[in-house]
Amino acid sequence: MAIEILRSAEGLEYEYCEYLWGDVISGNKDVLQRMGIGIGIGFPGEPGCNKRQVSTIDPRGFPCTIKLCREWQRFQYEAFIDHPGRHYQYPAEEWHEASPGVRRQANGAVDYFKGSAEALTAAGIVPAGMFPGMPGMRSVRVTILADGTLPAGHRNASHNELGRACEGAKFIDRKGRNSYEVGVWVSDELADRRDAASRLHRQAWEARMAAMPRAQRIDLNIRSEINEQPSRKRAKLCLVWSRPKFVPEFNVLPPGPFAR
């Protein structure tokens, strides 16, 4: 990652951050438009525009999102630019079919399953009648402990922490009409192996991105102006020659044997 805070000849400051996945440029509207970002469109917070962010493309044709910064931040806007082919694909983002009507995702310490109540029950993941919204169950999320029982207490009480560290504990979230997502906690050993594999996957991606050529920056015109500023200042300097004043004492040879 390379971060630079630069100032143009007109005194416009901006920050240019180069990440493995793309660029983040922070500055005001004038400096972003000088780079070719957001020309001819309104910026976030302006009349008729979204209050927080606006989507556009940069001069290279890359997707760009302009976001309004917080009041305490140094710059007014941030432009997030994704470089094609550099997006990191998390291994856990890939869903695979586990059984008819059920998709599975392995994500760290939890295995996720998606499907209808009938498909999840047929796959042996959730017992029948224990889904959110069913009689006697909570309306949005149901927690099933590792021994297959429900947590004690009122059915609408918070059970987020119960069974979290226990292998085999489950939580079922209602995602839509007859659509559910189930999380099943795995063993600590399996979670550690997945974390190690995820780190290796990330390191391999970082190595590929570091070796891949990057697209040219879009602030080269401003950078050239910044680089020319010292030469322009030197060009304005004038050497003034002053004729030395004649002083008789300086023309008298010093006494002694070393006098010439």
Short mmCIF file of C-alpha atoms in Angstrom, two decimals:
data_model
loop_
_atom_site.label_atom_id
_atom_site.label_comp_id
_atom_site.label_asym_id
_atom_site.label_seq_id
_atom_site.Cartn_x
_atom_site.Cartn_y
_atom_site.Cartn_z
CA MET A 1 0.00 0.00 0.00
CA ALA A 2 1.31 3.42 -0.99
CA ILE A 3 -0.15 6.61 0.50
CA GLU A 4 0.78 10.12 -0.62
CA ILE A 5 -0.55 13.52 0.40
CA LEU A 6 0.15 15.98 -2.41
CA ARG A 7 -0.52 19.67 -3.06
CA SER A 8 -1.07 21.14 -6.51
CA ALA A 9 0.27 24.46 -7.75
CA GLU A 10 -3.05 26.07 -6.80
CA GLY A 11 -2.75 24.77 -3.26
CA LEU A 12 -5.29 21.96 -3.69
CA GLU A 13 -4.43 19.08 -1.37
CA TYR A 14 -5.39 15.46 -1.94
CA GLU A 15 -4.45 12.01 -0.73
CA TYR A 16 -3.74 9.17 -3.17
CA CYS A 17 -3.73 5.65 -1.68
CA GLU A 18 -2.80 2.67 -3.84
CA TYR A 19 -4.03 -0.68 -2.53
CA LEU A 20 -3.70 -4.12 -4.04
CA TRP A 21 -7.36 -4.05 -5.09
CA GLY A 22 -7.51 -0.45 -6.34
CA ASP A 23 -7.23 3.22 -5.38
CA VAL A 24 -8.73 5.52 -2.77
CA ILE A 25 -8.41 9.23 -3.55
CA SER A 26 -9.43 11.85 -0.99
CA GLY A 27 -9.89 15.53 -1.74
CA ASN A 28 -12.42 18.20 -2.62
CA LYS A 29 -14.58 18.34 -5.74
CA ASP A 30 -12.17 20.50 -7.74
CA VAL A 31 -9.18 18.20 -7.38
CA LEU A 32 -11.22 15.06 -8.13
CA GLN A 33 -12.67 16.61 -11.27
CA ARG A 34 -9.20 17.66 -12.39
CA MET A 35 -8.38 13.95 -12.39
CA GLY A 36 -11.48 13.24 -14.48
CA ILE A 37 -13.67 11.89 -11.66
CA GLY A 38 -17.29 13.02 -11.46
CA ILE A 39 -17.23 15.43 -14.39
CA GLY A 40 -20.74 16.54 -15.32
CA ILE A 41 -22.46 14.90 -12.34
CA GLY A 42 -23.46 16.04 -8.89
CA PHE A 43 -21.47 15.03 -5.86
CA PRO A 44 -22.87 13.45 -2.68
CA GLY A 45 -24.79 15.91 -0.54
CA GLU A 46 -25.51 18.30 -3.42
CA PRO A 47 -29.11 19.07 -4.42
CA GLY A 48 -30.69 16.21 -6.32
CA CYS A 49 -27.94 13.72 -5.40
CA ASN A 50 -27.63 10.95 -2.87
CA LYS A 51 -26.63 12.21 0.55
CA ARG A 52 -23.82 9.72 1.12
CA GLN A 53 -22.44 8.36 -2.17
CA VAL A 54 -22.60 8.54 -5.97
CA SER A 55 -21.48 5.88 -8.47
CA THR A 56 -19.61 6.76 -11.65
CA ILE A 57 -16.56 5.66 -13.68
CA ASP A 58 -13.06 7.09 -13.70
CA PRO A 59 -11.15 8.17 -16.87
CA ARG A 60 -9.80 4.63 -17.26
CA GLY A 61 -13.31 3.18 -17.32
CA PHE A 62 -13.03 1.62 -13.86
CA PRO A 63 -16.05 1.62 -11.52
CA CYS A 64 -15.80 4.44 -9.01
CA THR A 65 -17.83 5.36 -5.92
CA ILE A 66 -17.62 8.91 -4.55
CA LYS A 67 -18.47 9.10 -0.86
CA LEU A 68 -19.02 12.11 1.37
CA CYS A 69 -16.54 12.15 4.23
CA ARG A 70 -17.43 12.82 7.83
CA GLU A 71 -17.08 16.30 9.26
CA TRP A 72 -14.05 15.35 11.33
CA GLN A 73 -12.13 13.97 8.33
CA ARG A 74 -9.47 16.03 6.58
CA PHE A 75 -10.98 15.92 3.09
CA GLN A 76 -14.52 16.41 1.83
CA TYR A 77 -14.82 13.42 -0.52
CA GLU A 78 -13.34 9.97 -1.03
CA ALA A 79 -13.29 8.18 -4.38
CA PHE A 80 -13.07 4.37 -4.20
CA ILE A 81 -11.88 2.86 -7.49
CA ASP A 82 -11.89 -0.91 -8.05
CA HIS A 83 -9.33 -2.20 -10.54
CA PRO A 84 -10.74 -5.04 -12.68
CA GLY A 85 -9.18 -8.41 -11.95
CA ARG A 86 -7.87 -7.36 -8.54
CA HIS A 87 -10.88 -8.08 -6.33
CA TYR A 88 -10.10 -10.56 -3.57
CA GLN A 89 -12.46 -13.51 -3.64
CA TYR A 90 -12.81 -14.92 -0.16
CA PRO A 91 -12.89 -18.72 -0.23
CA ALA A 92 -15.85 -18.66 2.14
CA GLU A 93 -17.92 -16.66 -0.33
CA GLU A 94 -18.36 -19.68 -2.57
CA TRP A 95 -21.57 -21.64 -2.02
CA HIS A 96 -21.82 -25.29 -3.05
CA GLU A 97 -24.76 -27.63 -3.30
CA ALA A 98 -24.72 -29.96 -0.30
CA SER A 99 -27.97 -31.82 -0.97
CA PRO A 100 -31.09 -31.28 -3.08
CA GLY A 101 -32.32 -27.76 -2.39
CA VAL A 102 -29.58 -26.99 0.15
CA ARG A 103 -26.43 -24.94 -0.43
CA ARG A 104 -23.45 -24.99 1.93
CA GLN A 105 -20.71 -22.49 2.73
CA ALA A 106 -17.69 -23.25 4.94
CA ASN A 107 -16.75 -20.06 6.76
CA GLY A 108 -14.17 -20.25 9.54
CA ALA A 109 -15.77 -21.65 12.67
CA VAL A 110 -19.26 -21.99 11.16
CA ASP A 111 -20.81 -24.03 8.36
CA TYR A 112 -23.71 -22.20 6.72
CA PHE A 113 -26.64 -23.84 4.97
CA LYS A 114 -29.40 -22.23 2.90
CA GLY A 115 -32.67 -23.71 1.80
CA SER A 116 -36.33 -24.22 2.54
CA ALA A 117 -37.60 -25.80 5.73
CA GLU A 118 -38.45 -29.03 3.90
CA ALA A 119 -35.02 -29.28 2.23
CA LEU A 120 -33.10 -28.52 5.44
CA THR A 121 -35.14 -31.08 7.37
CA ALA A 122 -34.71 -33.72 4.66
CA ALA A 123 -30.94 -33.16 4.78
CA GLY A 124 -30.94 -33.76 8.55
CA ILE A 125 -29.69 -30.28 9.39
CA VAL A 126 -32.69 -28.93 11.33
CA PRO A 127 -35.42 -31.03 12.99
CA ALA A 128 -38.93 -30.49 11.70
CA GLY A 129 -40.94 -27.81 13.45
CA MET A 130 -37.92 -25.95 14.88
CA PHE A 131 -37.73 -23.13 12.37
CA PRO A 132 -38.33 -19.45 13.19
CA GLY A 133 -41.97 -18.46 12.94
CA MET A 134 -43.32 -21.95 13.60
CA PRO A 135 -45.53 -22.60 16.62
CA GLY A 136 -43.59 -22.25 19.87
CA MET A 137 -40.48 -20.92 18.11
CA ARG A 138 -39.01 -17.44 17.99
CA SER A 139 -40.03 -15.26 15.07
CA VAL A 140 -36.64 -14.43 13.48
CA ARG A 141 -33.88 -16.62 14.99
CA VAL A 142 -33.91 -19.97 16.75
CA THR A 143 -30.91 -21.32 18.66
CA ILE A 144 -30.44 -25.07 19.09
CA LEU A 145 -27.80 -26.19 21.57
CA ALA A 146 -25.27 -28.91 20.82
CA ASP A 147 -27.40 -31.53 22.62
CA GLY A 148 -30.39 -30.72 20.39
CA THR A 149 -32.38 -28.83 23.02
CA LEU A 150 -33.57 -25.26 23.06
CA PRO A 151 -32.10 -22.71 25.49
CA ALA A 152 -34.00 -22.34 28.73
CA GLY A 153 -35.94 -19.16 29.36
CA HIS A 154 -38.48 -17.10 27.49
CA ARG A 155 -38.65 -17.86 23.79
CA ASN A 156 -38.01 -14.20 22.93
CA ALA A 157 -34.98 -13.87 25.21
CA SER A 158 -31.56 -13.20 23.68
CA HIS A 159 -29.61 -16.42 23.09
CA ASN A 160 -26.77 -15.02 20.98
CA GLU A 161 -24.02 -16.24 23.33
CA LEU A 162 -25.51 -19.60 24.21
CA GLY A 163 -23.76 -22.50 22.54
CA ARG A 164 -21.45 -20.22 20.60
CA ALA A 165 -18.30 -22.17 21.46
CA CYS A 166 -19.89 -25.61 21.37
CA GLU A 167 -19.39 -27.86 18.39
CA GLY A 168 -22.73 -28.82 16.87
CA ALA A 169 -24.71 -25.84 18.18
CA LYS A 170 -26.95 -24.22 15.56
CA PHE A 171 -28.76 -20.99 14.88
CA ILE A 172 -31.50 -20.69 12.28
CA ASP A 173 -32.30 -17.31 10.73
CA ARG A 174 -35.42 -16.57 8.75
CA LYS A 175 -34.47 -14.94 5.43
CA GLY A 176 -37.81 -14.88 3.65
CA ARG A 177 -40.95 -16.82 3.04
CA ASN A 178 -39.94 -20.44 3.61
CA SER A 179 -36.28 -19.46 3.19
CA TYR A 180 -33.80 -20.04 6.01
CA GLU A 181 -30.09 -19.86 6.75
CA VAL A 182 -28.57 -22.22 9.30
CA GLY A 183 -25.20 -21.81 11.00
CA VAL A 184 -23.57 -24.87 12.57
CA TRP A 185 -20.52 -24.40 14.79
CA VAL A 186 -17.59 -26.70 13.96
CA SER A 187 -14.75 -27.94 16.17
CA ASP A 188 -11.89 -25.65 17.18
CA GLU A 189 -9.40 -27.85 15.33
CA LEU A 190 -11.32 -27.57 12.06
CA ALA A 191 -11.74 -23.82 12.54
CA ASP A 192 -7.97 -23.43 13.05
CA ARG A 193 -7.21 -25.40 9.88
CA ARG A 194 -9.61 -23.23 7.91
CA ASP A 195 -8.05 -20.05 9.26
CA ALA A 196 -4.58 -21.26 8.27
CA ALA A 197 -5.79 -22.15 4.78
CA SER A 198 -7.47 -18.75 4.49
CA ARG A 199 -4.22 -16.97 5.39
CA LEU A 200 -2.32 -18.94 2.75
CA HIS A 201 -5.01 -18.11 0.21
CA ARG A 202 -4.69 -14.41 1.06
CA GLN A 203 -0.89 -14.46 0.86
CA ALA A 204 -0.99 -16.14 -2.55
CA TRP A 205 -3.42 -13.48 -3.82
CA GLU A 206 -1.22 -10.67 -2.48
CA ALA A 207 1.80 -12.15 -4.27
CA ARG A 208 -0.13 -12.32 -7.56
CA MET A 209 -1.35 -8.75 -7.21
CA ALA A 210 2.15 -7.48 -6.39
CA ALA A 211 3.49 -9.10 -9.57
CA MET A 212 0.62 -7.88 -11.76
CA PRO A 213 1.16 -4.55 -13.56
CA ARG A 214 -1.02 -1.74 -12.23
CA ALA A 215 -3.03 0.66 -14.32
CA GLN A 216 -1.57 4.14 -14.71
CA ARG A 217 -2.48 6.67 -12.05
CA ILE A 218 -5.00 9.36 -12.94
CA ASP A 219 -3.23 12.24 -11.21
CA LEU A 220 -0.22 12.39 -13.54
CA ASN A 221 -1.15 15.86 -14.80
CA ILE A 222 -1.23 17.24 -11.26
CA ARG A 223 1.97 15.40 -10.31
CA SER A 224 3.78 16.90 -13.30
CA GLU A 225 2.74 20.36 -12.12
CA ILE A 226 4.00 19.57 -8.63
CA ASN A 227 7.34 18.37 -10.02
CA GLU A 228 7.69 21.54 -12.09
CA GLN A 229 7.15 23.86 -9.14
CA PRO A 230 10.82 23.83 -7.96
CA SER A 231 12.12 24.58 -11.46
CA ARG A 232 9.64 27.44 -11.83
CA LYS A 233 10.79 28.91 -8.54
CA ARG A 234 14.43 28.63 -9.60
CA ALA A 235 13.64 30.31 -12.91
CA LYS A 236 12.34 33.35 -11.04
CA LEU A 237 15.58 33.77 -9.10
CA CYS A 238 17.84 36.60 -10.32
CA LEU A 239 21.55 36.89 -9.59
CA VAL A 240 22.51 40.47 -8.76
CA TRP A 241 26.13 41.47 -9.41
CA SER A 242 27.55 44.24 -7.25
CA ARG A 243 30.79 46.01 -8.16
CA PRO A 244 33.25 45.74 -5.25
CA LYS A 245 34.16 48.94 -3.50
CA PHE A 246 37.84 49.95 -3.72
CA VAL A 247 39.55 49.88 -0.34
CA PRO A 248 43.23 51.05 -0.39
CA GLU A 249 44.27 48.98 2.62
CA PHE A 250 43.42 45.77 0.77
CA ASN A 251 46.01 46.56 -1.93
CA VAL A 252 48.95 46.96 0.49
CA LEU A 253 51.23 43.91 0.67
CA PRO A 254 51.62 42.47 4.16
CA PRO A 255 55.03 42.94 5.82
CA GLY A 256 57.37 40.09 6.58
CA PRO A 257 59.48 37.51 4.75
CA PHE A 258 56.40 35.85 3.23
CA ALA A 259 55.26 38.97 1.47
CA ARG A 260 55.20 38.79 -2.30
#
